[in-house]
Coordinates of C-alpha atoms and ligand atoms in Angstrom, one line a residue:
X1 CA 73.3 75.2 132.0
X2 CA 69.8 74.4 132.3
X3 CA 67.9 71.2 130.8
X4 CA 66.2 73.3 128.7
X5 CA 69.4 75.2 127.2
X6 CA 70.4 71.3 127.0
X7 CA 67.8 69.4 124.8
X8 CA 69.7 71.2 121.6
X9 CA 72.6 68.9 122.3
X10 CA 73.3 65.2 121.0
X11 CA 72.7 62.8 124.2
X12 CA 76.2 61.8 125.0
X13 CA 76.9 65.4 125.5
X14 CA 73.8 65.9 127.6
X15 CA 74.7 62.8 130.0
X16 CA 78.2 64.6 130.5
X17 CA 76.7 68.2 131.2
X18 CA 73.5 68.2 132.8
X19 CA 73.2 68.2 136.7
X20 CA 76.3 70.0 137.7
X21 CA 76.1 73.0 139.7
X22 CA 75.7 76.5 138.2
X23 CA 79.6 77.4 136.6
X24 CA 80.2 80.2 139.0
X25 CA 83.6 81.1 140.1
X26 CA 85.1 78.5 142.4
X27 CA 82.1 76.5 142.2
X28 CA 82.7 72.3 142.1
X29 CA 82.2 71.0 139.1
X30 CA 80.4 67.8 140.5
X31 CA 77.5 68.2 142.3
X32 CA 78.4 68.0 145.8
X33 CA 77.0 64.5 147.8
X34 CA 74.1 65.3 150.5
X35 CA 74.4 63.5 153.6
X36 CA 71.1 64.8 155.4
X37 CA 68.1 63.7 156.5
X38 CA 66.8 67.2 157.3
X39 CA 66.9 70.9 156.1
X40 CA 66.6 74.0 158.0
X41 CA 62.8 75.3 158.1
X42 CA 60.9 77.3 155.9
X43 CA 63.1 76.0 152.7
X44 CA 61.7 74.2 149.6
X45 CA 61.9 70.4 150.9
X46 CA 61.9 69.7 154.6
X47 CA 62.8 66.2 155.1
X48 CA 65.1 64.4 153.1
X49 CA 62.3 61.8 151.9
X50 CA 60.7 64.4 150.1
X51 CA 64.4 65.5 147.9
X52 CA 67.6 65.7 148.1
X53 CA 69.9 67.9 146.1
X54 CA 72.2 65.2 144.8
X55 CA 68.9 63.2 143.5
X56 CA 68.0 66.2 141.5
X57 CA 71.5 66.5 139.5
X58 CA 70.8 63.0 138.1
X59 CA 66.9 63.5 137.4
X60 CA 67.9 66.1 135.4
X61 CA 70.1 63.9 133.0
X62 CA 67.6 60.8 133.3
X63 CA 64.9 63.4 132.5
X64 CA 66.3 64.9 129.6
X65 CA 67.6 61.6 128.2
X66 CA 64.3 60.0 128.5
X67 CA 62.5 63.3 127.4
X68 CA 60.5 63.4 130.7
X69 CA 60.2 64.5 134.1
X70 CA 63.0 61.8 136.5
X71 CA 62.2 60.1 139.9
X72 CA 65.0 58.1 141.6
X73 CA 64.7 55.0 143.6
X74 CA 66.1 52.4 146.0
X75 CA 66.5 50.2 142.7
X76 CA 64.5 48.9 140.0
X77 CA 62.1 46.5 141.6
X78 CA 61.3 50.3 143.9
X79 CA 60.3 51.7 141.0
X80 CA 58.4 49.5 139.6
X81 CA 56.3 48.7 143.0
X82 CA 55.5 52.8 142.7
X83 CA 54.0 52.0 139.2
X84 CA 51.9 49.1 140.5
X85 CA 50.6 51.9 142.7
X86 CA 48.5 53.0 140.1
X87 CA 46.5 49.7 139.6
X88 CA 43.4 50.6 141.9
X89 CA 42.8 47.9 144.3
X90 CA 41.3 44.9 142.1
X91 CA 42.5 46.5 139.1
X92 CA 43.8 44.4 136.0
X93 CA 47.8 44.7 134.6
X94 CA 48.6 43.4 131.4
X95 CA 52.2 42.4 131.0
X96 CA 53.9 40.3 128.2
X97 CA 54.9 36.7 128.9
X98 CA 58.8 37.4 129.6
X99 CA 59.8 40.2 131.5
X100 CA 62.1 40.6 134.3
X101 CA 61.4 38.0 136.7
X102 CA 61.6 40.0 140.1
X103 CA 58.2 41.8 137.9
X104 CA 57.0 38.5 137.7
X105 CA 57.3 38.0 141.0
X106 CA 56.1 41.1 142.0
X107 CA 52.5 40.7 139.7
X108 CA 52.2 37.0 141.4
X109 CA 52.6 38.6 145.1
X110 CA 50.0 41.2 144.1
X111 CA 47.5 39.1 142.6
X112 CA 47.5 36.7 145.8
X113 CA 47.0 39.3 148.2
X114 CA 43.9 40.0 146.0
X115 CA 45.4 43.3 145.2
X116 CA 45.1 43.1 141.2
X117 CA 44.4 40.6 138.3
X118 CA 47.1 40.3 135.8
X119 CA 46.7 39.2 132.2
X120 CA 50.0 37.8 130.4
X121 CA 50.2 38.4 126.5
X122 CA 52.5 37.0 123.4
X123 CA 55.5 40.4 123.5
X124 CA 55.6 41.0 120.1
X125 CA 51.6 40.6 119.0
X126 CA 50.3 44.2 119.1
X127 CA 46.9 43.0 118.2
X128 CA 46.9 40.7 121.2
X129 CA 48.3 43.4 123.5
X130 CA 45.7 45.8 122.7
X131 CA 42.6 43.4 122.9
X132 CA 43.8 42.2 126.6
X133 CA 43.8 45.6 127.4
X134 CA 40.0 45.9 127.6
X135 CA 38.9 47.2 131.3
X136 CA 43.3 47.0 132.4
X137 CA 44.3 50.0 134.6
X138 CA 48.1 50.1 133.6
X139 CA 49.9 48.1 131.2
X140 CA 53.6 47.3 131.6
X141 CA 55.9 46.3 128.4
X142 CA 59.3 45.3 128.5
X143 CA 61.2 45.9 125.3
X144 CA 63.7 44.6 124.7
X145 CA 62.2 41.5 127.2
X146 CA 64.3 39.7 129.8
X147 CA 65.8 37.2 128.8
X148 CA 64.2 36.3 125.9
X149 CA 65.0 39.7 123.5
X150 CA 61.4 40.0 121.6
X151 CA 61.1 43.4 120.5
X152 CA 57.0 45.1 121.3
X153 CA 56.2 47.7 119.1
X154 CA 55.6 50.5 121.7
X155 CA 54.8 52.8 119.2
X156 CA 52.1 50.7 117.4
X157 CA 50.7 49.5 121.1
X158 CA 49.6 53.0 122.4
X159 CA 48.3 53.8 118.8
X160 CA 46.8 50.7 119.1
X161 CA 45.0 51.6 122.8
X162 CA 44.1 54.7 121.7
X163 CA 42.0 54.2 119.0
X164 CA 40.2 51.4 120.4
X165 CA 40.3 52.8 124.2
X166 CA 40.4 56.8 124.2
X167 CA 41.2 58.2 127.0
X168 CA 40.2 55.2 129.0
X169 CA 43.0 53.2 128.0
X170 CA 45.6 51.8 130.4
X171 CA 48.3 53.9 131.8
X172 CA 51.5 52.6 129.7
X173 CA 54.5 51.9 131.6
X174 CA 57.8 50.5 129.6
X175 CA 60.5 49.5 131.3
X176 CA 63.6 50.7 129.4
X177 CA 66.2 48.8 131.1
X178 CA 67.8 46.8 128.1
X179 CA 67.7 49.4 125.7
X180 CA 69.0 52.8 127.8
X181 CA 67.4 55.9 127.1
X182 CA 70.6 56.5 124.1
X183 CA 68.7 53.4 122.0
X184 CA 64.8 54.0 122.7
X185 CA 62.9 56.7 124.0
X186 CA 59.5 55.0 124.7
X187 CA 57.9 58.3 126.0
X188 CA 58.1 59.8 122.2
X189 CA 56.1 56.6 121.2
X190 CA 53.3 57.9 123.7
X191 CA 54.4 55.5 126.8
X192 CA 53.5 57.5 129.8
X193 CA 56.0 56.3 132.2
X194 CA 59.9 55.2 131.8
X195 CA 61.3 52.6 134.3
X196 CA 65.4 51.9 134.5
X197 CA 66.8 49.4 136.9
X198 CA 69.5 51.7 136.8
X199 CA 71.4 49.0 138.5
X200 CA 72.5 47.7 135.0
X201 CA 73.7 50.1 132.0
X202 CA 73.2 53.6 133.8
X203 CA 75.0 52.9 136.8
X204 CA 77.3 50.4 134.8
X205 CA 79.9 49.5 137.3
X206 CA 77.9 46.6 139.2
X207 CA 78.5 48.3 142.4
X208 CA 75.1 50.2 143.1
X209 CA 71.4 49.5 143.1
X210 CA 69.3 51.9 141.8
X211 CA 66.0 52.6 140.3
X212 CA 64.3 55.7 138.4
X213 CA 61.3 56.5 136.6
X214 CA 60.9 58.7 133.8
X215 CA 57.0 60.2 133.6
X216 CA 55.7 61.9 130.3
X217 CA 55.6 65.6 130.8
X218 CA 51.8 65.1 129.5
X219 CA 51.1 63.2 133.1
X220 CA 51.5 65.4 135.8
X221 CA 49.2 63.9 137.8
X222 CA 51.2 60.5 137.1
X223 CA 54.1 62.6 138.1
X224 CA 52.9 64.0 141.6
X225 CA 51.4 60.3 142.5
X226 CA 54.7 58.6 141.7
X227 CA 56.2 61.2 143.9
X228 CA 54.2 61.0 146.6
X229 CA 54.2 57.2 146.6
X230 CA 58.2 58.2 146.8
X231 CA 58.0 59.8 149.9
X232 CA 55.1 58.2 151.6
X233 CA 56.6 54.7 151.1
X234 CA 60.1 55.3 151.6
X235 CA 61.6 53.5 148.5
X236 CA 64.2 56.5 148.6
X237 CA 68.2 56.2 147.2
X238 CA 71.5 57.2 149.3
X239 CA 72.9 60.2 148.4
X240 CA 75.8 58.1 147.6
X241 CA 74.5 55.5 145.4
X242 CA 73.2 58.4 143.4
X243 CA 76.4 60.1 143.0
X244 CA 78.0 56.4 142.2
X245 CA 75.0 56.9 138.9
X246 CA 75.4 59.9 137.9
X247 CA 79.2 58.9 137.6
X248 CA 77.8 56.0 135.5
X249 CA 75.6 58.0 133.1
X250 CA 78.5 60.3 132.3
X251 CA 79.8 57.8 130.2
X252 CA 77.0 55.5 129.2
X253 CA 77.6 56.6 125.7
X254 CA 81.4 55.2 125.5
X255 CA 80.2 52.2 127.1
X256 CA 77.2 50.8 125.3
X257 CA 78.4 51.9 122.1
X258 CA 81.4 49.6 122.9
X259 CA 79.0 46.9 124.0
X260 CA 77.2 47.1 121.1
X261 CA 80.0 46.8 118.6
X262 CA 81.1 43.7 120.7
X263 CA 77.8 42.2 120.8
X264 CA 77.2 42.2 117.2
X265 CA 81.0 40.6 116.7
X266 CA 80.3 37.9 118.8
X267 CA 76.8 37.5 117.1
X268 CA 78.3 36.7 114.3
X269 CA 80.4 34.2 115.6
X270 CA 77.9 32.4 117.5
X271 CA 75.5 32.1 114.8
X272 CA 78.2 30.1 113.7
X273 CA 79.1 27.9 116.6
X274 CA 78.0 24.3 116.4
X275 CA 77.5 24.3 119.9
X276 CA 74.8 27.2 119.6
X277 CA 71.4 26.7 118.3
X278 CA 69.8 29.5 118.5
X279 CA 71.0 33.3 119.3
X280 CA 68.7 36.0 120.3
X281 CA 69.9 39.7 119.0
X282 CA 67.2 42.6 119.1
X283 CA 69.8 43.8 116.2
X284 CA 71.2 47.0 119.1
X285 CA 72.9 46.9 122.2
X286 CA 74.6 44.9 124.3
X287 CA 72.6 42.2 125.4
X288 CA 72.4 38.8 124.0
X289 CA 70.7 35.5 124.9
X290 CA 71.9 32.4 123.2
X291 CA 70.6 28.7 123.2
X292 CA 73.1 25.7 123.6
X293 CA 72.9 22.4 122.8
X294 CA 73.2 19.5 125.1
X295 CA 70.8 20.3 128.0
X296 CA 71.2 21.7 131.0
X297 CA 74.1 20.4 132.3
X298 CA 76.2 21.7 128.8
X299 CA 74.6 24.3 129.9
X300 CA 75.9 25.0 133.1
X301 CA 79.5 23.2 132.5
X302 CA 79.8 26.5 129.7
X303 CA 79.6 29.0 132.1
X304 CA 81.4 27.2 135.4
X305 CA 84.3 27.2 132.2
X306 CA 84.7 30.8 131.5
X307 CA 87.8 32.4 133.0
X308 CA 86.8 36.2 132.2
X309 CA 83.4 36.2 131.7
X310 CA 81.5 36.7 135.3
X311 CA 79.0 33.7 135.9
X312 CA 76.8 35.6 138.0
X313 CA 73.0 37.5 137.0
X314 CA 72.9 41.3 136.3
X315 CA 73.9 43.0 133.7
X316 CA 75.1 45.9 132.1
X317 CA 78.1 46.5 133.9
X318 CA 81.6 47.2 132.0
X319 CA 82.8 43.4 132.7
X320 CA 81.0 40.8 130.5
X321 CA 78.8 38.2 132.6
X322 CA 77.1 35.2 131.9
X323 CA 74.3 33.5 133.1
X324 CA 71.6 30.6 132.8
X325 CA 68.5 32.5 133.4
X326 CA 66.1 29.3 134.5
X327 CA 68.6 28.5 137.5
X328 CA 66.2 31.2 139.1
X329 CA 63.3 29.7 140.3
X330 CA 60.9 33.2 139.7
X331 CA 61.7 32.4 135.8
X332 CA 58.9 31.5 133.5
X333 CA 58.5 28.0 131.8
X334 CA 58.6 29.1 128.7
X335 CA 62.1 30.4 129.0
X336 CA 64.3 27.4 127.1
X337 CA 66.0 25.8 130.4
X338 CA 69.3 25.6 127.6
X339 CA 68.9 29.4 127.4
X340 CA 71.9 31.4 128.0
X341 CA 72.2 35.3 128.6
X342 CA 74.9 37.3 128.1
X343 CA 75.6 40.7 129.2
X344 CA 78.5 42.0 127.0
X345 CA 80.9 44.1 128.5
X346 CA 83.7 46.6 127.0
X347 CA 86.6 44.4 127.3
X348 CA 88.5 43.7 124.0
X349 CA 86.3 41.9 121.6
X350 CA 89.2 39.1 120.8
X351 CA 89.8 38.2 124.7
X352 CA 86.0 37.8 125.0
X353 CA 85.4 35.8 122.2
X354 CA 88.1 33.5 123.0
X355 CA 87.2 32.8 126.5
X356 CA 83.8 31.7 125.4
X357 CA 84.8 30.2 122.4
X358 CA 87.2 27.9 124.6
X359 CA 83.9 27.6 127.5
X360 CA 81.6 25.8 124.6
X361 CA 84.7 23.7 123.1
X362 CA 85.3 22.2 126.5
X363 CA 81.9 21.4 127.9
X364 CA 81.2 18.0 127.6
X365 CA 78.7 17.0 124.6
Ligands
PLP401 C1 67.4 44.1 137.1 C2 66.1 44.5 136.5 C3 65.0 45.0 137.2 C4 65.1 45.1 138.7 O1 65.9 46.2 139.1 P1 66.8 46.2 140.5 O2 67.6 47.4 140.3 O3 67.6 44.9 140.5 O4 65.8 46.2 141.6 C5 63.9 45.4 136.5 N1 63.8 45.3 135.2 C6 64.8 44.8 134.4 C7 64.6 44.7 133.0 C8 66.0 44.4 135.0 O5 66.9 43.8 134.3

């Protein structure tokens, strides 16, 4: 089957189909892992910077799942140090308040090298978005945002830029990492490039790192400089990790549907929990931040409690974790310091709930 043959097919089906080898007689089903860092002369690739067979099986699902053209990296913060490639030196990125921090970090180191300017906007003011984008080379959105859950109107943002900009608006990059190509699909909303930390829901298992990007099939010349950036800078996945993926996105559907459903039962819940002020739900998925009451060290004491909940940062693997996001020095100020994220896993919805039910009965008050 081809990718084309595939974009008939619902998603789920796609993630289980796509990038296997042709179904000849005796061929593997799975596409076999390439351990080599060179190729015999005169072939298509040369060097195993430039490609590598096993890559290619899962840029074909991540490309037709995202409804672009896939690039695979060493992980997400690789990915996204290829898109900051397209800022020209002393360029200008505009990037909502709350993203990911390690993309905070990464738009600090550039601007004190004197590399670029950034300009930081409210998430969910398209107005704002589009007015800061005046002279910007790329503009990077984060929907939903890390850890704080607003919700940008992609779709209204790149109408938005290109009404007021033309064709000299800002390359739009959203990274998709929250969400999974199964909930949003920000290159039909006219985002030109896709970014994953594939790390988290894709991979699913918390036992790779991994990045992709996803570029509109309207930017080929996006496409080619991402690429080359690829194999110039060397930000390049094992053939392993990317087998450990593509395992992943085989049954991303199963998984975040069941995340989902035990998201929104323990939203319910929560929003009922005296010990729980405020809880941030984009209304789809599996991620959910909450804020607690009693400071920081309530805080704290709730996730040292929990028994089957992971205390530890990442997300969107099939065990639920937990986490208090401003123990991370990188995290913005304006992050609640009381602010709790959780990453909701596929266990059974009843365990889950009453380990943290019993974690914010027992902290101290
Ligand atoms: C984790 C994460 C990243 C960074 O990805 P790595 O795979 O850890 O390098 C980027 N964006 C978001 C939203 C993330 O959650």
């Amino acid at each position: 089957m081809t990718p084309h043959d595939g974009e008939a097919l619902a998603p789920g089906t796609r993630a289980v189909s796509l990038g296997r080898p042709a179904r000849e007689p005796g061929a593997p089903v799975n596409v076999p892992v390439t351990f080599t860092s060179t190729y015999a002369a005169d072939g298509a690739v040369d060097y195993a910077r430039d490609g590598n067979p096993t890559w290619e099986a899962l840029e074909e699902v991540l490309g037709s799942l995202e409804g672009g053209d896939a690039l695979v990296f060493a992980s997400g913060m690789g990915a996204i140090a290829a898109t900051m490639s397209l800022v020209p030196v002393g360029g200008v990125v505009v990037a909502p308040t709350h993203v990911y921090n390690g993309t905070t970090g990464q738009l600090a180191d550039r601007e004190v090298a004197g590399a670029l300017t950034q300009r930081r906007v409210a998430p969910e003011d398209v107005a704002a978005i589009v007015d800061a984008c005046e002279g910007a080379d790329v503009l990077h959105l984060e929907s939903p945002s890390n850890p704080m859950m607003e919700v940008t109107d992609v779709a209204g943002v790149v109408r938005g830029l290109v009404e007021r900009y033309g064709e000299d608006r800002p390359v739009v990059v959203c990274d998709n990492t929250f969400a999974t190509p199964l909930a949003q699909q920000p290159l039909t909303w006219g985002a030109d490039v896709v970014v994953h930390s594939a790390t988290k829901y894709l991979a699913g298992h918390s036992d790779a790192l991994f990045g992709a990007l996803v570029v509109s099939g309207e930017r080929p010349d996006l496409l080619e400089r991402l690429h080359t950036h690829r194999t110039l800078y060397g930000a390049i996945p094992g053939p392993m990790e990317t087998f450990l993926v593509l395992r992943g996105v085989r049954t991303l559907h199963l998984r975040l549907e069941r995340a989902e459903a035990n998201a929104r039962e323990l939203v319910a819940r929560l929003e009922e929990h005296p010990v729980v002020q405020r809880v941030r739900y984009p209304g789809f998925g599996g991620m959910v931040s909450i804020e607690v009451a009693g400071g920081v060290e309530r805080a704290e004491a709730i996730c040292a409690a929990t028994r089957l909940w992971v205390h530890s940062t990442s997300l969107g693997g099939v065990e639920s974790q937990i986490e208090r996001r401003r123990r991370h020095a990188l995290e913005v100020e304006t992050v609640p310091e009381t602010l709790l994220r959780l990453s909701v896993g596929v266990e059974d919805v009843e365990d889950l709930w009453a380990d943290l039910a019993r974690a914010l009965d027992a902290s101290p008050r």
